[in-house]
Short mmCIF file of C-alpha atoms in Angstrom, two decimals:
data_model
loop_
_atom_site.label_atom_id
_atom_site.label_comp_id
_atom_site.label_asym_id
_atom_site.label_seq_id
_atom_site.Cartn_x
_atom_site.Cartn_y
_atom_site.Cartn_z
CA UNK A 1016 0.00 0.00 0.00
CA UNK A 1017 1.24 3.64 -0.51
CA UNK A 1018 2.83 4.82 2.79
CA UNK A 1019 1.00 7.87 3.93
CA UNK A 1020 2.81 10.47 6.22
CA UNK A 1021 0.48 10.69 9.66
CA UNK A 1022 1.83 13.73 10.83
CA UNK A 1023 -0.84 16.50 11.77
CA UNK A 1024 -0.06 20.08 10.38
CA UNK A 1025 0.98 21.83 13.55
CA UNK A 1026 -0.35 24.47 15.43
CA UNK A 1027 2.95 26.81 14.97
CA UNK A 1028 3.14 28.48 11.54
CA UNK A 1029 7.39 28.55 12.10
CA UNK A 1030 7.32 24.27 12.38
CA UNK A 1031 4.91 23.97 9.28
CA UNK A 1032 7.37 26.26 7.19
CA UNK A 1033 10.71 24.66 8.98
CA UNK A 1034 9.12 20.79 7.88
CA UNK A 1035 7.71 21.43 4.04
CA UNK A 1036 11.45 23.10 3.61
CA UNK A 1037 13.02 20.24 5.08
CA UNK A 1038 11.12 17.78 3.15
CA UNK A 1039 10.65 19.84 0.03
CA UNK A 1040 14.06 20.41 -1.74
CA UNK A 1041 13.30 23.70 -2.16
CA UNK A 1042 16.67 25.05 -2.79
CA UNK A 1043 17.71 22.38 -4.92
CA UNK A 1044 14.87 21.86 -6.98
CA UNK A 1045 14.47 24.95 -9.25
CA UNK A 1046 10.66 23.89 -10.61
CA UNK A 1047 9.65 23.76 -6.70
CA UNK A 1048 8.72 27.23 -5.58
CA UNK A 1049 7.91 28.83 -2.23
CA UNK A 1050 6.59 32.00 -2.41
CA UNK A 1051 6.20 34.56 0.78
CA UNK A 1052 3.28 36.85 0.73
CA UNK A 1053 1.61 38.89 3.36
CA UNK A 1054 -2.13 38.47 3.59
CA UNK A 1055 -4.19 40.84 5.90
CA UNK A 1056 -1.40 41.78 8.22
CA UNK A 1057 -0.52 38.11 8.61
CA UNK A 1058 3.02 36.02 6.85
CA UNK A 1059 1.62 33.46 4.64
CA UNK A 1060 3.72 31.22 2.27
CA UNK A 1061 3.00 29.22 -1.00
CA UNK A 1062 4.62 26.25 -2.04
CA UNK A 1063 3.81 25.07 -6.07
CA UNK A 1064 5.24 23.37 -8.59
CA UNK A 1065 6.25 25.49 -11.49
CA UNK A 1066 4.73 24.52 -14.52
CA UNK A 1067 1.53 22.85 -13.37
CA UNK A 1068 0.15 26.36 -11.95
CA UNK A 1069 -1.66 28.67 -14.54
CA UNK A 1070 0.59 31.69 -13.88
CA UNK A 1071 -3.18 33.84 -14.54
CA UNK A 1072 -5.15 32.32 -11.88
CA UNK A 1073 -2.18 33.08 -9.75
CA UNK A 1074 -1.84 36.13 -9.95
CA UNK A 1075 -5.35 37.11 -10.00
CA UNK A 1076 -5.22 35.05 -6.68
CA UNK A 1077 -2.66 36.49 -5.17
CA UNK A 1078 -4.15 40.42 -6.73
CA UNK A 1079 -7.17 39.62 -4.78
CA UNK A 1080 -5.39 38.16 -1.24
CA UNK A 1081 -3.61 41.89 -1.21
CA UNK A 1082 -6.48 44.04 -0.97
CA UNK A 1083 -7.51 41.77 2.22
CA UNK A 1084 -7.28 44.18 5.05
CA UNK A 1085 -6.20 43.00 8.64
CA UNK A 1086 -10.02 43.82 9.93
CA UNK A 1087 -11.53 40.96 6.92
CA UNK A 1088 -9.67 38.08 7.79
CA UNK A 1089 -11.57 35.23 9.36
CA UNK A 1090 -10.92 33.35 12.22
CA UNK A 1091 -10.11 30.01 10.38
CA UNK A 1092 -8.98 28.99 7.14
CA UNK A 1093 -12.35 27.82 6.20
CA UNK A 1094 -14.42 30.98 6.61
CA UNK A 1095 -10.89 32.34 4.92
CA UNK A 1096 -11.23 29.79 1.89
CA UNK A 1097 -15.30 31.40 1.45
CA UNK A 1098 -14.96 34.55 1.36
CA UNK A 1099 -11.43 35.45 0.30
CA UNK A 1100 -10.13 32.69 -2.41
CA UNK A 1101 -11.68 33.66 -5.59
CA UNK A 1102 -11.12 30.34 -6.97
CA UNK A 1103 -13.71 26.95 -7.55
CA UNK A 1104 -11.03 24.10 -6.52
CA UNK A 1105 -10.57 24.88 -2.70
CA UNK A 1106 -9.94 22.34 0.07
CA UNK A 1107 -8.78 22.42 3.34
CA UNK A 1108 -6.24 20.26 4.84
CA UNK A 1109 -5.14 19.02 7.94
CA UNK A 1110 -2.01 16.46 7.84
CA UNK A 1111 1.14 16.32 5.63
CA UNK A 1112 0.45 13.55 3.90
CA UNK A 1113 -2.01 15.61 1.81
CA UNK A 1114 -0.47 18.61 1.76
CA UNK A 1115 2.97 16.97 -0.22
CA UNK A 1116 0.57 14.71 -2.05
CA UNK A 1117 -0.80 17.89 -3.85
CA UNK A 1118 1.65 19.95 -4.11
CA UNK A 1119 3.99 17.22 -5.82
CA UNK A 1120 0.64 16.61 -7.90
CA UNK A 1121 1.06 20.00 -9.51
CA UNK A 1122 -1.80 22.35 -6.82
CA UNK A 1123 -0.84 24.95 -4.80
CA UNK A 1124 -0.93 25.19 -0.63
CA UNK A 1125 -1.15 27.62 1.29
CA UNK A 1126 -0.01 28.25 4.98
CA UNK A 1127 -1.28 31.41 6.95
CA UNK A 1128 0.26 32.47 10.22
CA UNK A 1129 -2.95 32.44 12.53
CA UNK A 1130 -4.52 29.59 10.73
CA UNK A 1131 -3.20 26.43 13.48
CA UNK A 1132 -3.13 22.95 11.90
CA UNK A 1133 -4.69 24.10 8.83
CA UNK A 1134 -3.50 24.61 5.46
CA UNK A 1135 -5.48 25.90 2.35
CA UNK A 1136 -5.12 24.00 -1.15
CA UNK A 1137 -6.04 25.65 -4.25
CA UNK A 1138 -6.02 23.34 -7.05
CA UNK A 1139 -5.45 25.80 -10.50
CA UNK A 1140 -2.62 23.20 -11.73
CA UNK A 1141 -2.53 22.94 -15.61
CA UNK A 1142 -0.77 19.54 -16.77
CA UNK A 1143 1.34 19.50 -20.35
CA UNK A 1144 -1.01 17.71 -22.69
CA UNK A 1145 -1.25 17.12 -26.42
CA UNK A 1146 -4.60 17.41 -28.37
CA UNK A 1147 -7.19 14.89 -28.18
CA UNK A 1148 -6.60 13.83 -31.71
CA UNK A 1149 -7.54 10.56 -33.49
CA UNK A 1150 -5.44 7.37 -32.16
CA UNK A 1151 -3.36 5.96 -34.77
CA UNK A 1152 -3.73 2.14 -34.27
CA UNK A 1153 -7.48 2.82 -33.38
CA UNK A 1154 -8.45 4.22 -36.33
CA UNK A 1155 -12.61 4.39 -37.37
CA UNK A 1156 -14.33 5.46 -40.44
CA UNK A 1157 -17.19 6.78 -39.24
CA UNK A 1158 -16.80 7.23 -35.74
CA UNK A 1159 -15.45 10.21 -33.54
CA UNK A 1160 -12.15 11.30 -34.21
CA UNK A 1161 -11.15 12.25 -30.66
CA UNK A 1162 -8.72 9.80 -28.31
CA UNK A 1163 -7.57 9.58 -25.14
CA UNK A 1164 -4.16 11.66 -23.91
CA UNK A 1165 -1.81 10.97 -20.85
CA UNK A 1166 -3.91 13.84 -19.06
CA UNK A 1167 -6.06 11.63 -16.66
CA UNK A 1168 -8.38 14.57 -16.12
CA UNK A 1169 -9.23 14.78 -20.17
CA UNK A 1170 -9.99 11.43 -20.04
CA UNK A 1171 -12.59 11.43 -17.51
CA UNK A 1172 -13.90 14.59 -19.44
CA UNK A 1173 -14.46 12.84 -23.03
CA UNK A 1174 -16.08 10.19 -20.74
CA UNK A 1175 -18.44 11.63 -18.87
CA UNK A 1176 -19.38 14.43 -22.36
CA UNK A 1177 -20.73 11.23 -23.89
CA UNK A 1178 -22.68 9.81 -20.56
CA UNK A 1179 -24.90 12.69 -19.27
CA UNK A 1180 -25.93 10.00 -16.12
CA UNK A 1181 -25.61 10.93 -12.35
CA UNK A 1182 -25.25 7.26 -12.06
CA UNK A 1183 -21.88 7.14 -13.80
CA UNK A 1184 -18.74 7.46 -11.31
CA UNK A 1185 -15.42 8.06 -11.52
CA UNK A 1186 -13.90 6.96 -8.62
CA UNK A 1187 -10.12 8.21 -8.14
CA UNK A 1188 -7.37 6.08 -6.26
CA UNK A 1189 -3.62 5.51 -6.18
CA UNK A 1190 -0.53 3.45 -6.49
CA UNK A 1191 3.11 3.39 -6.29
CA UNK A 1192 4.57 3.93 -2.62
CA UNK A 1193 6.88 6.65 -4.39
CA UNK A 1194 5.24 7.73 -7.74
CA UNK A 1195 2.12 8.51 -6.17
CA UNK A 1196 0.45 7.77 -9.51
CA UNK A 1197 -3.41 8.44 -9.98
CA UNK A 1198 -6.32 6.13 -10.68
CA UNK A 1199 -9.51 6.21 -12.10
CA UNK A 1200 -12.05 3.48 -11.75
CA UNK A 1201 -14.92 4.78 -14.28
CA UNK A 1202 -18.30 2.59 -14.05
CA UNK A 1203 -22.35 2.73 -13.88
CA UNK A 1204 -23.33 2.69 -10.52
CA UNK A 1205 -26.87 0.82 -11.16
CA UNK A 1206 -25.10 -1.40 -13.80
CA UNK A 1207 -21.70 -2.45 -12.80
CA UNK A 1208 -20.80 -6.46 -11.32
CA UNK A 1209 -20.70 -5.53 -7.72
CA UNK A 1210 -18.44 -8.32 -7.17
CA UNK A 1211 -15.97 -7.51 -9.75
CA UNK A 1212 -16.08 -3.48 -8.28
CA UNK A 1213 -14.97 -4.91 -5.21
CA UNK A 1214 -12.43 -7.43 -6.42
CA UNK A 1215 -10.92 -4.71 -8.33
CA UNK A 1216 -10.87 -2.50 -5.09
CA UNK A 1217 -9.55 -4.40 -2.89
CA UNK A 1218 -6.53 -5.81 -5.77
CA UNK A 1219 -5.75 -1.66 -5.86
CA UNK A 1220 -6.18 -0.93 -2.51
CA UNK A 1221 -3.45 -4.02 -1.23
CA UNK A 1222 -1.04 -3.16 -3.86
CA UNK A 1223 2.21 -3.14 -2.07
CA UNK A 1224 4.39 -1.30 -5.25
CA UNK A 1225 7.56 1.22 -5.24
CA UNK A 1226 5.91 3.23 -8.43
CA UNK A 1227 4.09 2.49 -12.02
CA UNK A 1228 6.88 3.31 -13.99
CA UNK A 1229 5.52 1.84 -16.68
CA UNK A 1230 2.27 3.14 -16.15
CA UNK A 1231 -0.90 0.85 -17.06
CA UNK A 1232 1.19 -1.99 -17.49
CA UNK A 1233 2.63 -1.99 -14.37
CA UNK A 1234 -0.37 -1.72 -12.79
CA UNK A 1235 -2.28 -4.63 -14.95
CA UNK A 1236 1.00 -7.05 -13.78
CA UNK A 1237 0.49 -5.70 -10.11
CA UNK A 1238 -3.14 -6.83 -10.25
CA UNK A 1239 -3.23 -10.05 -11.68
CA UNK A 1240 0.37 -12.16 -11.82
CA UNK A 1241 0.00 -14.04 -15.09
CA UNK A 1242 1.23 -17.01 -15.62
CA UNK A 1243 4.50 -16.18 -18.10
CA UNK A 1244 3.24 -19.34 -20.60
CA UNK A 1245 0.21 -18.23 -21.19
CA UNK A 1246 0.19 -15.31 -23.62
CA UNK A 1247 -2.64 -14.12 -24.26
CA UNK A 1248 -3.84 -10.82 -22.16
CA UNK A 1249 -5.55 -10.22 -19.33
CA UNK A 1250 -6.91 -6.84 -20.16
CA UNK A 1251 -8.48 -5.19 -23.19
CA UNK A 1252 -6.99 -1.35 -23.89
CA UNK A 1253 -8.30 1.28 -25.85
CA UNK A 1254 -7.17 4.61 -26.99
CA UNK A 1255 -10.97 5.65 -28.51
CA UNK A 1256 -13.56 6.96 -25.61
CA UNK A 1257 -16.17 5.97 -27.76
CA UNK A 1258 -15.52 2.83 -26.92
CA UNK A 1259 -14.70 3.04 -23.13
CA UNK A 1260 -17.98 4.81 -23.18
CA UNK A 1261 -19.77 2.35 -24.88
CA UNK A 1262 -17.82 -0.21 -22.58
CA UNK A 1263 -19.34 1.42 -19.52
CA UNK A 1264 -23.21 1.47 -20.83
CA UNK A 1265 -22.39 -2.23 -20.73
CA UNK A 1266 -22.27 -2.71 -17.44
CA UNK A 1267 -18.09 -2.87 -17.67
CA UNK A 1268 -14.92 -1.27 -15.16
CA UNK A 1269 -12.89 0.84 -16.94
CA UNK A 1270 -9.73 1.46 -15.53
CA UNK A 1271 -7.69 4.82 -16.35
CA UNK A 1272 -3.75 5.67 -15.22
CA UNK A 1273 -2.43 9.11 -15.29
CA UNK A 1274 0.05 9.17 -17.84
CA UNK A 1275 -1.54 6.65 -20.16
CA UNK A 1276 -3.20 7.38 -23.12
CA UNK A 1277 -5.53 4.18 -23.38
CA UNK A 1278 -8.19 2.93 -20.98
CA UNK A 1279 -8.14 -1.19 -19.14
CA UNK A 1280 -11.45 -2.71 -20.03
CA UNK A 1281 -12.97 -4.96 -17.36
CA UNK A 1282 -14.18 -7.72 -17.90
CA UNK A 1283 -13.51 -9.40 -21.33
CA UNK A 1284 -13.65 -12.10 -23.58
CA UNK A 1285 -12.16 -13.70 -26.38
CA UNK A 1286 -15.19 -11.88 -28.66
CA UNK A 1287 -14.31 -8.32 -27.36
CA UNK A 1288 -10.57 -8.79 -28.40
CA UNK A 1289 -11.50 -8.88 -31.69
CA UNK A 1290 -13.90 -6.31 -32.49
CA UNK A 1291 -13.49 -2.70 -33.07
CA UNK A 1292 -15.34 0.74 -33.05
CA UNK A 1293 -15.78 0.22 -36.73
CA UNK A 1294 -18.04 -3.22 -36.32
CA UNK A 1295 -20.74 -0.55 -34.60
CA UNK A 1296 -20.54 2.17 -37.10
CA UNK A 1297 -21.98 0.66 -40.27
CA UNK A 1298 -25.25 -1.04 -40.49
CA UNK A 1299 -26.16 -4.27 -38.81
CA UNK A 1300 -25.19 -6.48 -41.43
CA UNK A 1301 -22.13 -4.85 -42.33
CA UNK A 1302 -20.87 -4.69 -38.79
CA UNK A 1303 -22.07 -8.53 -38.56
CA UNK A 1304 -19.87 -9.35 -41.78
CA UNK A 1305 -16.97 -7.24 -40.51
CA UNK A 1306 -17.10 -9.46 -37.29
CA UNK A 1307 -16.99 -12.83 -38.79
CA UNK A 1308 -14.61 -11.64 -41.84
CA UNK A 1309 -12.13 -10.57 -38.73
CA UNK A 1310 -13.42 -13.85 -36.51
CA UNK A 1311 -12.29 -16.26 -39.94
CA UNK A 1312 -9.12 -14.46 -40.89
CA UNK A 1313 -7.63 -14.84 -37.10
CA UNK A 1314 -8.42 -18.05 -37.09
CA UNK A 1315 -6.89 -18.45 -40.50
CA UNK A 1316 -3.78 -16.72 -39.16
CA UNK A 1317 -2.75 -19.61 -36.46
CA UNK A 1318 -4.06 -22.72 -38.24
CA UNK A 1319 -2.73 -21.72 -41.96
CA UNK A 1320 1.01 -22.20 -41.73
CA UNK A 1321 0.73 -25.11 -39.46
CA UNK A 1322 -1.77 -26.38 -42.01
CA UNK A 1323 0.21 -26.19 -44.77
CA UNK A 1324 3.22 -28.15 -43.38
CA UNK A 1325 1.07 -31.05 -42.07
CA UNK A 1326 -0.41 -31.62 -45.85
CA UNK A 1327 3.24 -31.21 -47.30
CA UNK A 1328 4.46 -33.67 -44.98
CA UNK A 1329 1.90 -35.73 -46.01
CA UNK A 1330 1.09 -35.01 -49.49
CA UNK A 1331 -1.10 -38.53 -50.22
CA UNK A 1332 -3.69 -36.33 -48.12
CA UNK A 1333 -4.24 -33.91 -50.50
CA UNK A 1334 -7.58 -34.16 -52.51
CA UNK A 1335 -6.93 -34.18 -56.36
CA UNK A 1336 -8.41 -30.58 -56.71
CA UNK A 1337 -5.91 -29.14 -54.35
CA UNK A 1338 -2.72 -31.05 -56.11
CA UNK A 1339 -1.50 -27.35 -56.91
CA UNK A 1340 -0.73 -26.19 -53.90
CA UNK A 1341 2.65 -28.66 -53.33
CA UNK A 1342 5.67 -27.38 -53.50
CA UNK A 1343 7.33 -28.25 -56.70
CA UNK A 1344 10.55 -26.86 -56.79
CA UNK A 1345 13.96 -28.11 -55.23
CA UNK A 1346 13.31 -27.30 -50.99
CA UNK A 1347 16.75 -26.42 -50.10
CA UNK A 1348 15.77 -25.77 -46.52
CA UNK A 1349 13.54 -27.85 -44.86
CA UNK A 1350 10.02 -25.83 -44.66
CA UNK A 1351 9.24 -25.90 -40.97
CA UNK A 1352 13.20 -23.56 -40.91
CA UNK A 1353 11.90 -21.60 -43.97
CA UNK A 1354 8.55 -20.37 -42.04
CA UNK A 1355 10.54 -20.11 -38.39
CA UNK A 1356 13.12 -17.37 -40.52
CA UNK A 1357 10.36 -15.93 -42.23
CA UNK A 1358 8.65 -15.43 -39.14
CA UNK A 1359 12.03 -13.93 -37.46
CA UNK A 1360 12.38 -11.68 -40.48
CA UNK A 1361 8.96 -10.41 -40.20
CA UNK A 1362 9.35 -8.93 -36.95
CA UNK A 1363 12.85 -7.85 -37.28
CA UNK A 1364 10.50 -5.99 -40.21
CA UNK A 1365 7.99 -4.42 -38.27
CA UNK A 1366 10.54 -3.37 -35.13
CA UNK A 1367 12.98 -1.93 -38.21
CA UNK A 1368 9.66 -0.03 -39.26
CA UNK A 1369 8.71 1.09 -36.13
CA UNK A 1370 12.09 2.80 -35.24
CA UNK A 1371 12.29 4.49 -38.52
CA UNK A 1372 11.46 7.67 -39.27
CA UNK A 1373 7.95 8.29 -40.60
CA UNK A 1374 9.32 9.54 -44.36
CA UNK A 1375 11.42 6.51 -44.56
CA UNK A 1376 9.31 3.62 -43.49
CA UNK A 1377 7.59 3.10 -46.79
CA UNK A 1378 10.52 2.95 -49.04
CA UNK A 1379 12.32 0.60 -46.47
CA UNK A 1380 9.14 -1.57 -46.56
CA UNK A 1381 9.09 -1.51 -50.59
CA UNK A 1382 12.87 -2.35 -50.11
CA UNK A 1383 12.00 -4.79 -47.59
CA UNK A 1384 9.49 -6.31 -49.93
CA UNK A 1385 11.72 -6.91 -52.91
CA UNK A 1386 14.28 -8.42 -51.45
CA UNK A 1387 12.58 -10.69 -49.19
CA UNK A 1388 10.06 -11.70 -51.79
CA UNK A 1389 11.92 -12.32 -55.64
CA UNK A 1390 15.21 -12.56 -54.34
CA UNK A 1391 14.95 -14.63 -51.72
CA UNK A 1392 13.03 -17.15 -53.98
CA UNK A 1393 15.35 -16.44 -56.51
CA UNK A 1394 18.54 -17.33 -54.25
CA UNK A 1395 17.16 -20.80 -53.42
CA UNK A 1396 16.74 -20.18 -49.82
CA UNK A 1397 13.15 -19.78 -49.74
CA UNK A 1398 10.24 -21.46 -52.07
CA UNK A 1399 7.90 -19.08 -53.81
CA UNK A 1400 4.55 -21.20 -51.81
CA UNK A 1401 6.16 -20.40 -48.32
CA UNK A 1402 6.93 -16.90 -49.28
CA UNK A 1403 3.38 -16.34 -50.40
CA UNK A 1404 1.56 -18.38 -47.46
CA UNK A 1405 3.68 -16.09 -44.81
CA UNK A 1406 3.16 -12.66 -46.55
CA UNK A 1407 -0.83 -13.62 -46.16
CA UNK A 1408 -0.11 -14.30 -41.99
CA UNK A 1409 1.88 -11.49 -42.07
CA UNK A 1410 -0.52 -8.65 -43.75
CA UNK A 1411 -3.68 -10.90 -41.92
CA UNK A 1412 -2.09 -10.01 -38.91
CA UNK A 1413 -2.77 -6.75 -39.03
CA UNK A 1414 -6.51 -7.43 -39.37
CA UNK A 1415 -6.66 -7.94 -35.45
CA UNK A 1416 -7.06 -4.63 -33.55
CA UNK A 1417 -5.40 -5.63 -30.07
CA UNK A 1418 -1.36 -5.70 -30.41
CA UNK A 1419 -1.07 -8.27 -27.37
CA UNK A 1420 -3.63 -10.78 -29.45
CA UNK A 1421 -2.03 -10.82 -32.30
CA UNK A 1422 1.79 -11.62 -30.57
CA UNK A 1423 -0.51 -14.17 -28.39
CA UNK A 1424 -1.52 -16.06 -31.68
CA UNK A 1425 1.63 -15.94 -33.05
CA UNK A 1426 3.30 -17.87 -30.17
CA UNK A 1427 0.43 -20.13 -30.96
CA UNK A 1428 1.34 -20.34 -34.72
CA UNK A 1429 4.98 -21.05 -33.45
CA UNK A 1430 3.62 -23.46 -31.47
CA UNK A 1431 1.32 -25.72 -34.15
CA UNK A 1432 4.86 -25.40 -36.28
CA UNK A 1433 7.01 -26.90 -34.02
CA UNK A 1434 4.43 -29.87 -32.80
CA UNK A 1435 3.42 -30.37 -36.33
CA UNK A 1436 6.97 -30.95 -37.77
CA UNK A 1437 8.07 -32.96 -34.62
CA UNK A 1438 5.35 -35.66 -34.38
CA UNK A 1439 3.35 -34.64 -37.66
CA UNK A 1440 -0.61 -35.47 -37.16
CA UNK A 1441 -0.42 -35.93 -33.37
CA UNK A 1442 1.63 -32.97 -33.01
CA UNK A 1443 -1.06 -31.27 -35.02
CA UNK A 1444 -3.70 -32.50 -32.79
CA UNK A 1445 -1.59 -31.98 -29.28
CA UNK A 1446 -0.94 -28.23 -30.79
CA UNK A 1447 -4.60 -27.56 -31.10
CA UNK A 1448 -5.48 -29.08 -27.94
CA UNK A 1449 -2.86 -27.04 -26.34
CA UNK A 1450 -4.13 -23.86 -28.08
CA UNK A 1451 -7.42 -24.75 -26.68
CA UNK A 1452 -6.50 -25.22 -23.11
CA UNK A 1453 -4.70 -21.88 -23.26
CA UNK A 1454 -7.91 -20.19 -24.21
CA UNK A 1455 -10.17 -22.21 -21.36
CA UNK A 1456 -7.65 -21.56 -18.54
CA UNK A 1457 -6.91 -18.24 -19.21
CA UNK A 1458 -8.34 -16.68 -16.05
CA UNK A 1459 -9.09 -13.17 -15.95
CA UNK A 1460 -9.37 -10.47 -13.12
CA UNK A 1461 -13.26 -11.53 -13.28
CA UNK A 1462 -12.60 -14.96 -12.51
CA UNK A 1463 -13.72 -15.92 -16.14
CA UNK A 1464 -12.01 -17.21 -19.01
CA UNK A 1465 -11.92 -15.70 -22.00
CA UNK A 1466 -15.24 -18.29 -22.86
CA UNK A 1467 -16.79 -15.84 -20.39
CA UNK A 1468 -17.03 -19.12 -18.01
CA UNK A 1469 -15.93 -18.52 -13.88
CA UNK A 1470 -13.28 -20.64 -12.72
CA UNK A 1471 -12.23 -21.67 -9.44
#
């Protein structure tokens, strides 16, 4: 759990100052500043970070806190807060642990001399944050063109404009013993699984974490310990509120970190992995087509290669219509090595891609292409069937929407290859089997398997 500091803001203003600049490294931090004002007759001091405080609201603040004469101020910080802090965000607080929990979060405290064991936090913090533009890997044709930022705040904001409901809550923990880091639970109070809420509560609550320095996926690895050979994920993510929002109509948990431009989805199933905003945008039958199109083509994706080597292996098997489809040049390599390179050299393809930059990526892939494709044929180290069989896994791949899926099946793929090309048919049939078992016991934070049935 995150280690609060218990000590009570004191009743001398000289002790309050003397602790927040022994804790605070004021003079060594430059972005941490503590700023001395006189308020009514009485010494005050602010402490803020600079660069989360909108320098306007400041000083309109601070304009407004000199014209206080010595005869208006109140006898507590409360009846101070009402009628002198021209501001919406203001809370009082009374121990230490809240007062360096917002300040380090980017508000602005303030001590008054007079004011015992109170201090006075004004919350006009303003974080750095792109614009709430279109995600690139969640991309719709019809649908809103908005996405989710690392701004948690923004977030809950393009939630709750598309659920006008008093019933929907965003409720706002924490994590990380020294990161502090922010958490939204989002969810429909009259249609949420109780059970799950609580589960989910409790998991955040016991967390016993330094910091998320990874950010959402060092909290989904802090809340459910996956087993490291099973692959495929725990959580669905999305970058589109659109869909959170249409997540949380069902009934769902979404889960939002500070920091991290995508939303957890809670709970899921093998069926929401693999659809998209766009299966909801077009009519009925469209959207239904889309669906099974995407539901055929994964499928395709694991049980294609694998496929293909069993029949080769076995060529008598092949019906007289299908004859074409065997290999009938020289194999120089034997083809379970041919698709275990080509599947090497297809992500050493995508990682090249991804770390180059964007005006250079589609002549490398064109380059990529060409060489990989005729020449490689052409050099005798690949046959022109394998080549053609792995470029429709590879560009098929990119029909699934979730990036952890699609690495899941692969493994999966790998998997069938292996088995397949060890044993032949019963490595085949053990490879499915397996693949099947690691869709059943794939447990979730719901207690359900991705067949949406609970487990023990």
């Amino acid at each position: 759990m995150v280690q609060k500091n218990e000590k009570k803001i004191s009743a001398s203003f000289e002790e309050n100052i003397t602790y927040m600049n022994q804790v605070l490294p004021v003079k060594e931090s430059f972005d941490i500043i503590r700023r001395e004002i006189e308020i009514g007759g009485k010494e005050s001091v602010f402490y803020y970070i600079d660069g989360f405080i909108k320098d306007e609201a400041m000083l309109k603040i601070m304009d407004s806190f000199l014209s206080v004469t010595e005869e208006d101020m109140p006898e507590d910080a409360e009846g101070f807060a009402k009628k002198h802090v021209p501001y919406v965000e203001v809370d009082i607080l009374e121990d230490f642990d809240q007062v360096l929990r917002n300040v380090l979060s980017g508000t602005a405290v303030l001590f008054i001399d007079g004011y015992p064991g109170e201090c006075i936090c004004i919350d006009c913090r303003t974080y750095p944050a792109r614009s709430v533009d279109e995600p690139d890997k969640d991309k719709s044709l019809r649908g809103s063109r908005d996405g989710f930022v690392e701004t948690i705040v923004f977030n809950t904001a393009l939630i709750r404009r598309r659920i006008r409901d008093p019933h929907l809550v965003m409720e706002m923990t924490e994590a990380g013993q020294v990161s502090r880091t922010d958490i939204a639970l989002c969810y429909m109070s009259d249609r949420v699984d109780q059970e799950l809420l609580n589960n989910l509560k409790k998991r955040i609550e016991s967390l016993n974490i330094g910091d998320l320095r990874m950010n959402q996926q060092s909290l989904a690895e802090a809340l459910f310990k996956r087993k490291w050979f099973n692959p495929f994920p725990k959580f669905k993510y999305t970058e589109r509120p659109d869909t959170a929002a249409a997540c949380v109509l069902e009934g769902k948990v979404i889960i939002l970190v500070d920091n991290s431009p995508s939303a957890m989805i809670l709970p899921t199933s093998i069926l929401d992995m693999i659809e998209e905003a766009n299966d909801y945008y077009f009519p009925t039958l469209t959207g239904v087509y889309l669906k099974v199109t995407r539901t055929l083509i994964t499928i395709a994706t694991v049980f294609f290669t694998p496929l293909y080597l069993l029949f080769m292996q076995n060529q008598q098997w092949l019906p007289e219509a299908f004859a074409f489809v065997a290999v009938r040049d020289t194999v120089n390599i034997p083809l379970i090595f041919q698709f275990l390179l080509l599947e090497l050299s297809i992500d050493g393809l995508r990682l090249a891609a991804m770390n180059t930059p964007t005006m250079l990526s589609t002549p490398l892939s064109v380059i990529a292409g060409i060489v990989m494709g005729e020449f490689s044929v052409q050099s005798g180290w690949f046959n022109s069937e394998v080549m053609l069989y792995m470029a429709f896994v590879a560009v098929a791949n990119y029909t699934q929407p979730n990036f952890e899926l699609g690495y899941a099946l692969k493994f999966m793929r790998l998997l069938l290859l292996v088995l397949t090309a060890a044993f032949n048919l019963y490595g085949f049939i053990i490879g499915c089997i397996l693949v099947l078992c690691f869709l059943i016991f794939n447990k979730t934070l719901s207690g359900r398997n991705y067949m949406n049935v609970k487990l023990n």
